[in-house]
JSON list of C-alpha atoms in Angstrom, two decimals:
[
{"chain": "A", "resi": 1, "resn": "GLY", "atom": "CA", "xyz": [-32.40, 12.11, -9.90]},
{"chain": "A", "resi": 2, "resn": "ALA", "atom": "CA", "xyz": [-34.05, 9.23, -11.48]},
{"chain": "A", "resi": 3, "resn": "GLY", "atom": "CA", "xyz": [-31.82, 7.50, -13.97]},
{"chain": "A", "resi": 4, "resn": "VAL", "atom": "CA", "xyz": [-32.48, 6.14, -17.27]},
{"chain": "A", "resi": 5, "resn": "SER", "atom": "CA", "xyz": [-35.41, 3.34, -17.17]},
{"chain": "A", "resi": 6, "resn": "GLN", "atom": "CA", "xyz": [-36.17, 0.75, -19.61]},
{"chain": "A", "resi": 7, "resn": "SER", "atom": "CA", "xyz": [-39.18, -1.39, -19.98]},
{"chain": "A", "resi": 8, "resn": "PRO", "atom": "CA", "xyz": [-39.89, -4.41, -20.11]},
{"chain": "A", "resi": 9, "resn": "ARG", "atom": "CA", "xyz": [-36.72, -5.67, -18.26]},
{"chain": "A", "resi": 10, "resn": "TYR", "atom": "CA", "xyz": [-37.25, -9.08, -20.03]},
{"chain": "A", "resi": 11, "resn": "LYS", "atom": "CA", "xyz": [-38.99, -10.00, -22.97]},
{"chain": "A", "resi": 12, "resn": "VAL", "atom": "CA", "xyz": [-39.57, -13.49, -24.44]},
{"chain": "A", "resi": 13, "resn": "ALA", "atom": "CA", "xyz": [-41.15, -13.61, -28.04]},
{"chain": "A", "resi": 14, "resn": "LYS", "atom": "CA", "xyz": [-41.86, -16.32, -30.47]},
{"chain": "A", "resi": 15, "resn": "ARG", "atom": "CA", "xyz": [-39.90, -16.16, -33.73]},
{"chain": "A", "resi": 16, "resn": "GLY", "atom": "CA", "xyz": [-41.84, -13.83, -36.36]},
{"chain": "A", "resi": 17, "resn": "GLN", "atom": "CA", "xyz": [-43.62, -11.73, -33.55]},
{"chain": "A", "resi": 18, "resn": "ASP", "atom": "CA", "xyz": [-43.12, -7.89, -33.18]},
{"chain": "A", "resi": 19, "resn": "VAL", "atom": "CA", "xyz": [-41.64, -6.29, -30.11]},
{"chain": "A", "resi": 20, "resn": "ALA", "atom": "CA", "xyz": [-41.46, -2.91, -28.88]},
{"chain": "A", "resi": 21, "resn": "LEU", "atom": "CA", "xyz": [-38.89, -1.83, -26.21]},
{"chain": "A", "resi": 22, "resn": "ARG", "atom": "CA", "xyz": [-39.01, 1.53, -24.35]},
{"chain": "A", "resi": 23, "resn": "CYS", "atom": "CA", "xyz": [-36.50, 3.85, -22.92]},
{"chain": "A", "resi": 24, "resn": "ASP", "atom": "CA", "xyz": [-36.93, 6.95, -20.82]},
{"chain": "A", "resi": 25, "resn": "PRO", "atom": "CA", "xyz": [-34.07, 8.95, -20.45]},
{"chain": "A", "resi": 26, "resn": "ILE", "atom": "CA", "xyz": [-32.74, 10.96, -17.91]},
{"chain": "A", "resi": 27, "resn": "SER", "atom": "CA", "xyz": [-34.86, 14.46, -17.86]},
{"chain": "A", "resi": 28, "resn": "GLY", "atom": "CA", "xyz": [-33.02, 17.15, -19.81]},
{"chain": "A", "resi": 29, "resn": "HIS", "atom": "CA", "xyz": [-30.78, 14.67, -21.84]},
{"chain": "A", "resi": 30, "resn": "VAL", "atom": "CA", "xyz": [-30.87, 15.77, -25.27]},
{"chain": "A", "resi": 31, "resn": "SER", "atom": "CA", "xyz": [-28.91, 12.86, -26.46]},
{"chain": "A", "resi": 32, "resn": "LEU", "atom": "CA", "xyz": [-30.16, 8.98, -26.85]},
{"chain": "A", "resi": 33, "resn": "PHE", "atom": "CA", "xyz": [-28.30, 6.06, -27.79]},
{"chain": "A", "resi": 34, "resn": "TRP", "atom": "CA", "xyz": [-29.66, 2.36, -28.51]},
{"chain": "A", "resi": 35, "resn": "TYR", "atom": "CA", "xyz": [-27.06, -0.64, -28.29]},
{"chain": "A", "resi": 36, "resn": "GLN", "atom": "CA", "xyz": [-27.17, -4.27, -28.69]},
{"chain": "A", "resi": 37, "resn": "GLN", "atom": "CA", "xyz": [-25.34, -6.53, -26.56]},
{"chain": "A", "resi": 38, "resn": "ALA", "atom": "CA", "xyz": [-25.01, -10.03, -27.06]},
{"chain": "A", "resi": 39, "resn": "LEU", "atom": "CA", "xyz": [-23.41, -12.33, -24.51]},
{"chain": "A", "resi": 40, "resn": "GLY", "atom": "CA", "xyz": [-19.80, -11.82, -23.82]},
{"chain": "A", "resi": 41, "resn": "GLN", "atom": "CA", "xyz": [-19.62, -9.06, -26.18]},
{"chain": "A", "resi": 42, "resn": "GLY", "atom": "CA", "xyz": [-19.59, -5.41, -25.92]},
{"chain": "A", "resi": 43, "resn": "PRO", "atom": "CA", "xyz": [-22.22, -3.20, -26.79]},
{"chain": "A", "resi": 44, "resn": "GLU", "atom": "CA", "xyz": [-23.05, -2.60, -30.35]},
{"chain": "A", "resi": 45, "resn": "PHE", "atom": "CA", "xyz": [-24.18, 0.72, -31.64]},
{"chain": "A", "resi": 46, "resn": "LEU", "atom": "CA", "xyz": [-27.64, 0.66, -33.09]},
{"chain": "A", "resi": 47, "resn": "THR", "atom": "CA", "xyz": [-28.75, 4.25, -33.43]},
{"chain": "A", "resi": 48, "resn": "TYR", "atom": "CA", "xyz": [-28.33, 7.91, -31.98]},
{"chain": "A", "resi": 49, "resn": "PHE", "atom": "CA", "xyz": [-30.97, 10.71, -31.41]},
{"chain": "A", "resi": 50, "resn": "GLN", "atom": "CA", "xyz": [-30.38, 14.30, -30.69]},
{"chain": "A", "resi": 51, "resn": "ASN", "atom": "CA", "xyz": [-33.68, 15.42, -29.45]},
{"chain": "A", "resi": 52, "resn": "GLU", "atom": "CA", "xyz": [-36.41, 13.86, -31.85]},
{"chain": "A", "resi": 53, "resn": "ALA", "atom": "CA", "xyz": [-33.86, 13.87, -34.96]},
{"chain": "A", "resi": 54, "resn": "GLN", "atom": "CA", "xyz": [-32.53, 10.33, -35.50]},
{"chain": "A", "resi": 55, "resn": "LEU", "atom": "CA", "xyz": [-28.91, 11.32, -36.48]},
{"chain": "A", "resi": 56, "resn": "ASP", "atom": "CA", "xyz": [-27.53, 8.06, -37.22]},
{"chain": "A", "resi": 57, "resn": "LYS", "atom": "CA", "xyz": [-29.22, 4.81, -37.74]},
{"chain": "A", "resi": 58, "resn": "SER", "atom": "CA", "xyz": [-26.19, 3.03, -39.44]},
{"chain": "A", "resi": 59, "resn": "GLY", "atom": "CA", "xyz": [-26.00, 0.25, -36.98]},
{"chain": "A", "resi": 60, "resn": "LEU", "atom": "CA", "xyz": [-29.36, -1.05, -37.15]},
{"chain": "A", "resi": 61, "resn": "PRO", "atom": "CA", "xyz": [-29.01, -4.88, -38.37]},
{"chain": "A", "resi": 62, "resn": "SER", "atom": "CA", "xyz": [-31.84, -4.69, -40.95]},
{"chain": "A", "resi": 63, "resn": "ASP", "atom": "CA", "xyz": [-34.98, -3.05, -42.25]},
{"chain": "A", "resi": 64, "resn": "ARG", "atom": "CA", "xyz": [-36.71, -5.18, -39.38]},
{"chain": "A", "resi": 65, "resn": "PHE", "atom": "CA", "xyz": [-35.37, -2.87, -36.81]},
{"chain": "A", "resi": 66, "resn": "PHE", "atom": "CA", "xyz": [-36.99, 0.87, -36.32]},
{"chain": "A", "resi": 67, "resn": "ALA", "atom": "CA", "xyz": [-36.73, 3.47, -33.74]},
{"chain": "A", "resi": 68, "resn": "GLU", "atom": "CA", "xyz": [-38.29, 6.67, -32.99]},
{"chain": "A", "resi": 69, "resn": "ARG", "atom": "CA", "xyz": [-38.21, 9.59, -30.24]},
{"chain": "A", "resi": 70, "resn": "PRO", "atom": "CA", "xyz": [-41.15, 11.79, -31.46]},
{"chain": "A", "resi": 71, "resn": "GLU", "atom": "CA", "xyz": [-41.20, 14.27, -28.64]},
{"chain": "A", "resi": 72, "resn": "GLY", "atom": "CA", "xyz": [-37.28, 14.31, -27.94]},
{"chain": "A", "resi": 73, "resn": "SER", "atom": "CA", "xyz": [-37.92, 12.28, -24.67]},
{"chain": "A", "resi": 74, "resn": "VAL", "atom": "CA", "xyz": [-39.01, 8.69, -24.36]},
{"chain": "A", "resi": 75, "resn": "SER", "atom": "CA", "xyz": [-37.61, 6.38, -27.26]},
{"chain": "A", "resi": 76, "resn": "THR", "atom": "CA", "xyz": [-38.95, 3.34, -28.47]},
{"chain": "A", "resi": 77, "resn": "LEU", "atom": "CA", "xyz": [-37.05, 0.53, -30.40]},
{"chain": "A", "resi": 78, "resn": "LYS", "atom": "CA", "xyz": [-39.33, -1.79, -32.59]},
{"chain": "A", "resi": 79, "resn": "ILE", "atom": "CA", "xyz": [-38.30, -5.05, -33.99]},
{"chain": "A", "resi": 80, "resn": "GLN", "atom": "CA", "xyz": [-40.61, -6.65, -36.42]},
{"chain": "A", "resi": 81, "resn": "ARG", "atom": "CA", "xyz": [-40.71, -10.49, -37.13]},
{"chain": "A", "resi": 82, "resn": "THR", "atom": "CA", "xyz": [-38.28, -11.12, -34.53]},
{"chain": "A", "resi": 83, "resn": "GLN", "atom": "CA", "xyz": [-35.54, -13.88, -35.34]},
{"chain": "A", "resi": 84, "resn": "GLN", "atom": "CA", "xyz": [-33.66, -15.74, -33.02]},
{"chain": "A", "resi": 85, "resn": "GLU", "atom": "CA", "xyz": [-30.36, -13.87, -33.74]},
{"chain": "A", "resi": 86, "resn": "ASP", "atom": "CA", "xyz": [-32.13, -10.84, -32.34]},
{"chain": "A", "resi": 87, "resn": "SER", "atom": "CA", "xyz": [-31.90, -12.49, -28.69]},
{"chain": "A", "resi": 88, "resn": "ALA", "atom": "CA", "xyz": [-29.54, -10.04, -26.93]},
{"chain": "A", "resi": 89, "resn": "VAL", "atom": "CA", "xyz": [-29.51, -7.17, -24.13]},
{"chain": "A", "resi": 90, "resn": "TYR", "atom": "CA", "xyz": [-30.90, -4.00, -25.64]},
{"chain": "A", "resi": 91, "resn": "LEU", "atom": "CA", "xyz": [-29.50, -1.15, -23.74]},
{"chain": "A", "resi": 92, "resn": "CYS", "atom": "CA", "xyz": [-30.39, 2.59, -23.99]},
{"chain": "A", "resi": 93, "resn": "ALA", "atom": "CA", "xyz": [-28.15, 5.29, -22.93]},
{"chain": "A", "resi": 94, "resn": "SER", "atom": "CA", "xyz": [-29.06, 8.99, -22.50]},
{"chain": "A", "resi": 95, "resn": "SER", "atom": "CA", "xyz": [-26.25, 11.59, -22.26]},
{"chain": "A", "resi": 96, "resn": "PHE", "atom": "CA", "xyz": [-25.25, 15.31, -22.26]},
{"chain": "A", "resi": 97, "resn": "LEU", "atom": "CA", "xyz": [-22.31, 16.75, -23.67]},
{"chain": "A", "resi": 98, "resn": "VAL", "atom": "CA", "xyz": [-19.16, 17.32, -21.24]},
{"chain": "A", "resi": 99, "resn": "ASP", "atom": "CA", "xyz": [-16.03, 18.91, -22.82]},
{"chain": "A", "resi": 100, "resn": "ARG", "atom": "CA", "xyz": [-15.45, 17.00, -25.99]},
{"chain": "A", "resi": 101, "resn": "ALA", "atom": "CA", "xyz": [-17.40, 13.65, -25.63]},
{"chain": "A", "resi": 102, "resn": "TYR", "atom": "CA", "xyz": [-20.77, 12.61, -24.24]},
{"chain": "A", "resi": 103, "resn": "GLU", "atom": "CA", "xyz": [-20.82, 11.17, -20.92]},
{"chain": "A", "resi": 104, "resn": "GLN", "atom": "CA", "xyz": [-23.49, 8.29, -21.42]},
{"chain": "A", "resi": 105, "resn": "TYR", "atom": "CA", "xyz": [-25.61, 7.05, -18.67]},
{"chain": "A", "resi": 106, "resn": "PHE", "atom": "CA", "xyz": [-27.01, 3.37, -19.53]},
{"chain": "A", "resi": 107, "resn": "GLY", "atom": "CA", "xyz": [-30.42, 1.93, -18.47]},
{"chain": "A", "resi": 108, "resn": "PRO", "atom": "CA", "xyz": [-30.83, -1.63, -17.07]},
{"chain": "A", "resi": 109, "resn": "GLY", "atom": "CA", "xyz": [-31.29, -3.02, -20.52]},
{"chain": "A", "resi": 110, "resn": "THR", "atom": "CA", "xyz": [-34.23, -5.35, -21.88]},
{"chain": "A", "resi": 111, "resn": "ARG", "atom": "CA", "xyz": [-33.07, -8.77, -22.07]},
{"chain": "A", "resi": 112, "resn": "LEU", "atom": "CA", "xyz": [-34.87, -10.22, -25.33]},
{"chain": "A", "resi": 113, "resn": "THR", "atom": "CA", "xyz": [-35.13, -13.85, -26.10]},
{"chain": "A", "resi": 114, "resn": "VAL", "atom": "CA", "xyz": [-36.76, -15.02, -29.15]},
{"chain": "A", "resi": 115, "resn": "THR", "atom": "CA", "xyz": [-37.84, -18.56, -29.14]},
{"chain": "B", "resi": 1, "resn": "GLN", "atom": "CA", "xyz": [-10.20, -6.79, -37.56]},
{"chain": "B", "resi": 2, "resn": "LYS", "atom": "CA", "xyz": [-12.40, -5.53, -34.86]},
{"chain": "B", "resi": 3, "resn": "GLU", "atom": "CA", "xyz": [-11.98, -1.67, -34.42]},
{"chain": "B", "resi": 4, "resn": "VAL", "atom": "CA", "xyz": [-11.59, -1.66, -30.70]},
{"chain": "B", "resi": 5, "resn": "GLU", "atom": "CA", "xyz": [-9.59, -4.70, -29.35]},
{"chain": "B", "resi": 6, "resn": "GLN", "atom": "CA", "xyz": [-9.20, -6.03, -25.79]},
{"chain": "B", "resi": 7, "resn": "ASN", "atom": "CA", "xyz": [-7.95, -9.06, -24.21]},
{"chain": "B", "resi": 8, "resn": "SER", "atom": "CA", "xyz": [-11.06, -10.97, -22.90]},
{"chain": "B", "resi": 9, "resn": "GLY", "atom": "CA", "xyz": [-9.20, -12.41, -19.87]},
{"chain": "B", "resi": 10, "resn": "PRO", "atom": "CA", "xyz": [-9.86, -13.07, -17.28]},
{"chain": "B", "resi": 11, "resn": "LEU", "atom": "CA", "xyz": [-7.17, -10.98, -15.76]},
{"chain": "B", "resi": 12, "resn": "SER", "atom": "CA", "xyz": [-6.34, -12.10, -12.19]},
{"chain": "B", "resi": 13, "resn": "VAL", "atom": "CA", "xyz": [-4.66, -9.99, -9.72]},
{"chain": "B", "resi": 14, "resn": "PRO", "atom": "CA", "xyz": [-4.37, -10.13, -5.84]},
{"chain": "B", "resi": 15, "resn": "GLU", "atom": "CA", "xyz": [-6.21, -7.90, -3.55]},
{"chain": "B", "resi": 16, "resn": "GLY", "atom": "CA", "xyz": [-3.87, -4.43, -3.38]},
{"chain": "B", "resi": 17, "resn": "ALA", "atom": "CA", "xyz": [-1.97, -5.05, -6.34]},
{"chain": "B", "resi": 18, "resn": "ILE", "atom": "CA", "xyz": [-2.22, -2.73, -9.68]},
{"chain": "B", "resi": 19, "resn": "ALA", "atom": "CA", "xyz": [-4.53, -4.00, -12.39]},
{"chain": "B", "resi": 20, "resn": "SER", "atom": "CA", "xyz": [-3.41, -2.96, -15.94]},
{"chain": "B", "resi": 21, "resn": "LEU", "atom": "CA", "xyz": [-6.01, -3.21, -18.77]},
{"chain": "B", "resi": 22, "resn": "ASN", "atom": "CA", "xyz": [-5.20, -2.50, -22.38]},
{"chain": "B", "resi": 23, "resn": "CYS", "atom": "CA", "xyz": [-7.02, -1.55, -25.49]},
{"chain": "B", "resi": 24, "resn": "THR", "atom": "CA", "xyz": [-5.87, -0.77, -29.16]},
{"chain": "B", "resi": 25, "resn": "TYR", "atom": "CA", "xyz": [-7.84, 0.82, -31.69]},
{"chain": "B", "resi": 26, "resn": "SER", "atom": "CA", "xyz": [-7.48, 0.95, -35.41]},
{"chain": "B", "resi": 27, "resn": "ASP", "atom": "CA", "xyz": [-9.23, 4.21, -36.43]},
{"chain": "B", "resi": 28, "resn": "ARG", "atom": "CA", "xyz": [-6.71, 7.00, -36.41]},
{"chain": "B", "resi": 29, "resn": "GLY", "atom": "CA", "xyz": [-9.29, 9.58, -36.44]},
{"chain": "B", "resi": 30, "resn": "SER", "atom": "CA", "xyz": [-10.57, 8.53, -33.19]},
{"chain": "B", "resi": 31, "resn": "GLN", "atom": "CA", "xyz": [-10.77, 11.41, -30.80]},
{"chain": "B", "resi": 32, "resn": "SER", "atom": "CA", "xyz": [-12.09, 10.47, -27.46]},
{"chain": "B", "resi": 33, "resn": "PHE", "atom": "CA", "xyz": [-11.76, 6.98, -25.23]},
{"chain": "B", "resi": 34, "resn": "PHE", "atom": "CA", "xyz": [-13.92, 5.73, -22.56]},
{"chain": "B", "resi": 35, "resn": "TRP", "atom": "CA", "xyz": [-13.55, 3.10, -19.95]},
{"chain": "B", "resi": 36, "resn": "TYR", "atom": "CA", "xyz": [-16.73, 1.44, -18.71]},
{"chain": "B", "resi": 37, "resn": "ARG", "atom": "CA", "xyz": [-17.19, -1.19, -15.77]},
{"chain": "B", "resi": 38, "resn": "GLN", "atom": "CA", "xyz": [-19.77, -3.73, -16.46]},
{"chain": "B", "resi": 39, "resn": "TYR", "atom": "CA", "xyz": [-20.75, -6.02, -13.19]},
{"chain": "B", "resi": 40, "resn": "SER", "atom": "CA", "xyz": [-22.15, -9.41, -14.52]},
{"chain": "B", "resi": 41, "resn": "GLY", "atom": "CA", "xyz": [-25.99, -8.84, -15.48]},
{"chain": "B", "resi": 42, "resn": "LYS", "atom": "CA", "xyz": [-25.70, -5.28, -15.15]},
{"chain": "B", "resi": 43, "resn": "SER", "atom": "CA", "xyz": [-25.25, -2.13, -17.46]},
{"chain": "B", "resi": 44, "resn": "PRO", "atom": "CA", "xyz": [-22.20, -0.42, -18.17]},
{"chain": "B", "resi": 45, "resn": "GLU", "atom": "CA", "xyz": [-21.13, 2.43, -15.88]},
{"chain": "B", "resi": 46, "resn": "LEU", "atom": "CA", "xyz": [-18.76, 5.16, -16.94]},
{"chain": "B", "resi": 47, "resn": "ILE", "atom": "CA", "xyz": [-15.15, 5.32, -15.06]},
{"chain": "B", "resi": 48, "resn": "MET", "atom": "CA", "xyz": [-13.61, 7.88, -17.01]},
{"chain": "B", "resi": 49, "resn": "PHE", "atom": "CA", "xyz": [-12.70, 9.37, -20.57]},
{"chain": "B", "resi": 50, "resn": "ILE", "atom": "CA", "xyz": [-9.50, 10.73, -21.96]},
{"chain": "B", "resi": 51, "resn": "TYR", "atom": "CA", "xyz": [-8.77, 12.42, -25.33]},
{"chain": "B", "resi": 52, "resn": "SER", "atom": "CA", "xyz": [-5.31, 13.84, -24.76]},
{"chain": "B", "resi": 53, "resn": "ASN", "atom": "CA", "xyz": [-2.01, 12.02, -25.02]},
{"chain": "B", "resi": 54, "resn": "GLY", "atom": "CA", "xyz": [-0.68, 11.07, -21.73]},
{"chain": "B", "resi": 55, "resn": "ASP", "atom": "CA", "xyz": [-2.21, 10.34, -18.47]},
{"chain": "B", "resi": 56, "resn": "LYS", "atom": "CA", "xyz": [-5.53, 11.32, -16.44]},
{"chain": "B", "resi": 57, "resn": "GLU", "atom": "CA", "xyz": [-5.96, 10.27, -12.77]},
{"chain": "B", "resi": 58, "resn": "ASP", "atom": "CA", "xyz": [-9.10, 9.97, -10.72]},
{"chain": "B", "resi": 59, "resn": "GLY", "atom": "CA", "xyz": [-9.00, 8.18, -7.72]},
{"chain": "B", "resi": 60, "resn": "ARG", "atom": "CA", "xyz": [-7.49, 4.88, -7.87]},
{"chain": "B", "resi": 61, "resn": "PHE", "atom": "CA", "xyz": [-8.00, 4.88, -11.58]},
{"chain": "B", "resi": 62, "resn": "THR", "atom": "CA", "xyz": [-5.61, 6.09, -14.19]},
{"chain": "B", "resi": 63, "resn": "ALA", "atom": "CA", "xyz": [-6.12, 6.25, -17.75]},
{"chain": "B", "resi": 64, "resn": "GLN", "atom": "CA", "xyz": [-3.37, 6.43, -20.14]},
{"chain": "B", "resi": 65, "resn": "LEU", "atom": "CA", "xyz": [-3.64, 7.25, -24.14]},
{"chain": "B", "resi": 66, "resn": "ASN", "atom": "CA", "xyz": [-0.97, 7.11, -26.90]},
{"chain": "B", "resi": 67, "resn": "LYS", "atom": "CA", "xyz": [-2.26, 8.29, -29.84]},
{"chain": "B", "resi": 68, "resn": "ALA", "atom": "CA", "xyz": [0.84, 7.35, -31.96]},
{"chain": "B", "resi": 69, "resn": "SER", "atom": "CA", "xyz": [0.65, 3.87, -30.89]},
{"chain": "B", "resi": 70, "resn": "GLN", "atom": "CA", "xyz": [-3.17, 3.57, -31.00]},
{"chain": "B", "resi": 71, "resn": "TYR", "atom": "CA", "xyz": [-3.26, 2.39, -27.57]},
{"chain": "B", "resi": 72, "resn": "VAL", "atom": "CA", "xyz": [-5.42, 3.02, -24.33]},
{"chain": "B", "resi": 73, "resn": "SER", "atom": "CA", "xyz": [-5.02, 1.49, -20.98]},
{"chain": "B", "resi": 74, "resn": "LEU", "atom": "CA", "xyz": [-6.57, 1.64, -17.50]},
{"chain": "B", "resi": 75, "resn": "LEU", "atom": "CA", "xyz": [-4.66, 1.13, -14.38]},
{"chain": "B", "resi": 76, "resn": "ILE", "atom": "CA", "xyz": [-6.42, 0.43, -11.21]},
{"chain": "B", "resi": 77, "resn": "ARG", "atom": "CA", "xyz": [-4.37, 0.91, -8.07]},
{"chain": "B", "resi": 78, "resn": "ASP", "atom": "CA", "xyz": [-5.04, -0.95, -4.77]},
{"chain": "B", "resi": 79, "resn": "SER", "atom": "CA", "xyz": [-7.25, -3.27, -6.37]},
{"chain": "B", "resi": 80, "resn": "GLN", "atom": "CA", "xyz": [-10.20, -4.42, -4.58]},
{"chain": "B", "resi": 81, "resn": "PRO", "atom": "CA", "xyz": [-12.43, -7.71, -4.91]},
{"chain": "B", "resi": 82, "resn": "SER", "atom": "CA", "xyz": [-15.25, -5.18, -5.48]},
{"chain": "B", "resi": 83, "resn": "ASP", "atom": "CA", "xyz": [-13.40, -4.29, -8.53]},
{"chain": "B", "resi": 84, "resn": "SER", "atom": "CA", "xyz": [-13.94, -7.77, -10.24]},
{"chain": "B", "resi": 85, "resn": "ALA", "atom": "CA", "xyz": [-16.00, -6.92, -13.17]},
{"chain": "B", "resi": 86, "resn": "THR", "atom": "CA", "xyz": [-15.76, -6.54, -16.93]},
{"chain": "B", "resi": 87, "resn": "TYR", "atom": "CA", "xyz": [-14.02, -3.44, -18.16]},
{"chain": "B", "resi": 88, "resn": "LEU", "atom": "CA", "xyz": [-15.13, -2.17, -21.53]},
{"chain": "B", "resi": 89, "resn": "CYS", "atom": "CA", "xyz": [-12.86, 0.19, -23.67]},
{"chain": "B", "resi": 90, "resn": "ALA", "atom": "CA", "xyz": [-14.67, 2.46, -26.27]},
{"chain": "B", "resi": 91, "resn": "SER", "atom": "CA", "xyz": [-13.66, 4.86, -28.86]},
{"chain": "B", "resi": 92, "resn": "LEU", "atom": "CA", "xyz": [-15.37, 7.82, -30.45]},
{"chain": "B", "resi": 93, "resn": "PRO", "atom": "CA", "xyz": [-14.46, 8.17, -34.03]},
{"chain": "B", "resi": 94, "resn": "THR", "atom": "CA", "xyz": [-14.26, 11.53, -35.57]},
{"chain": "B", "resi": 95, "resn": "PRO", "atom": "CA", "xyz": [-17.70, 12.88, -35.83]},
{"chain": "B", "resi": 96, "resn": "ALA", "atom": "CA", "xyz": [-19.28, 13.49, -39.11]},
{"chain": "B", "resi": 97, "resn": "SER", "atom": "CA", "xyz": [-22.67, 15.47, -39.65]},
{"chain": "B", "resi": 98, "resn": "GLY", "atom": "CA", "xyz": [-23.21, 15.53, -35.78]},
{"chain": "B", "resi": 99, "resn": "THR", "atom": "CA", "xyz": [-22.91, 11.39, -35.26]},
{"chain": "B", "resi": 100, "resn": "TYR", "atom": "CA", "xyz": [-21.49, 9.95, -32.42]},
{"chain": "B", "resi": 101, "resn": "LYS", "atom": "CA", "xyz": [-21.16, 6.41, -32.98]},
{"chain": "B", "resi": 102, "resn": "TYR", "atom": "CA", "xyz": [-19.31, 4.83, -30.24]},
{"chain": "B", "resi": 103, "resn": "ILE", "atom": "CA", "xyz": [-17.33, 1.61, -30.69]},
{"chain": "B", "resi": 104, "resn": "PHE", "atom": "CA", "xyz": [-16.93, -0.62, -28.11]},
{"chain": "B", "resi": 105, "resn": "GLY", "atom": "CA", "xyz": [-14.46, -3.74, -27.19]},
{"chain": "B", "resi": 106, "resn": "THR", "atom": "CA", "xyz": [-15.48, -6.81, -26.25]},
{"chain": "B", "resi": 107, "resn": "GLY", "atom": "CA", "xyz": [-14.15, -6.30, -22.66]},
{"chain": "B", "resi": 108, "resn": "THR", "atom": "CA", "xyz": [-11.56, -7.60, -20.39]},
{"chain": "B", "resi": 109, "resn": "ARG", "atom": "CA", "xyz": [-12.65, -9.76, -17.36]},
{"chain": "B", "resi": 110, "resn": "LEU", "atom": "CA", "xyz": [-11.10, -8.85, -14.18]},
{"chain": "B", "resi": 111, "resn": "LYS", "atom": "CA", "xyz": [-10.82, -10.90, -11.13]},
{"chain": "B", "resi": 112, "resn": "VAL", "atom": "CA", "xyz": [-9.34, -9.59, -7.95]},
{"chain": "B", "resi": 113, "resn": "LEU", "atom": "CA", "xyz": [-8.58, -12.28, -5.70]},
{"chain": "B", "resi": 114, "resn": "ALA", "atom": "CA", "xyz": [-8.98, -11.61, -1.62]}
]
């Protein structure tokens, strides 16, 4: 079946603009994760949903970051008043529970560049 | 101190050799550990996960976990040039209130020389 898809794949924003990044998870996956990956670093956890419930948003760097998943499927990560330090690849992963852990499938990512 | 530590590399091994990738973690409450492979410009893909002490084998890959030493490793046997990538180690701390906050290391870059 189809994997996780993300759009747009690339986004250039001027400092101060708002952006919205979309994630379409694998059908049937109840859990969805957002990560931020800076160049040369590992993914950093941002937030986690189980169905439509946002169970953990402790990784969101500031109140400019907001994520939602209103119907428990598609998710949107919104960044308001973008800053240069927001430039990174934003990865979405969906997963199902396997044994004692979630087997996460990552989307291709959205590369955000703030100029 | 980062919660999951990896040597950034690059680790260079000749084709056909065993590549050994290591990871240490600081949270003793961590339950599960994951190895991901990430090719340049691509997203991470899961190789395997482990949560019991000892070894877990899957094809050419073996994950090893030592909870007493807080150490996880990944062995790749018969390394191929196509294995050249960054390998990310991740831990899953003890879940609380249903959260699954995965912690990733910075990754080790592996180069397999033909």
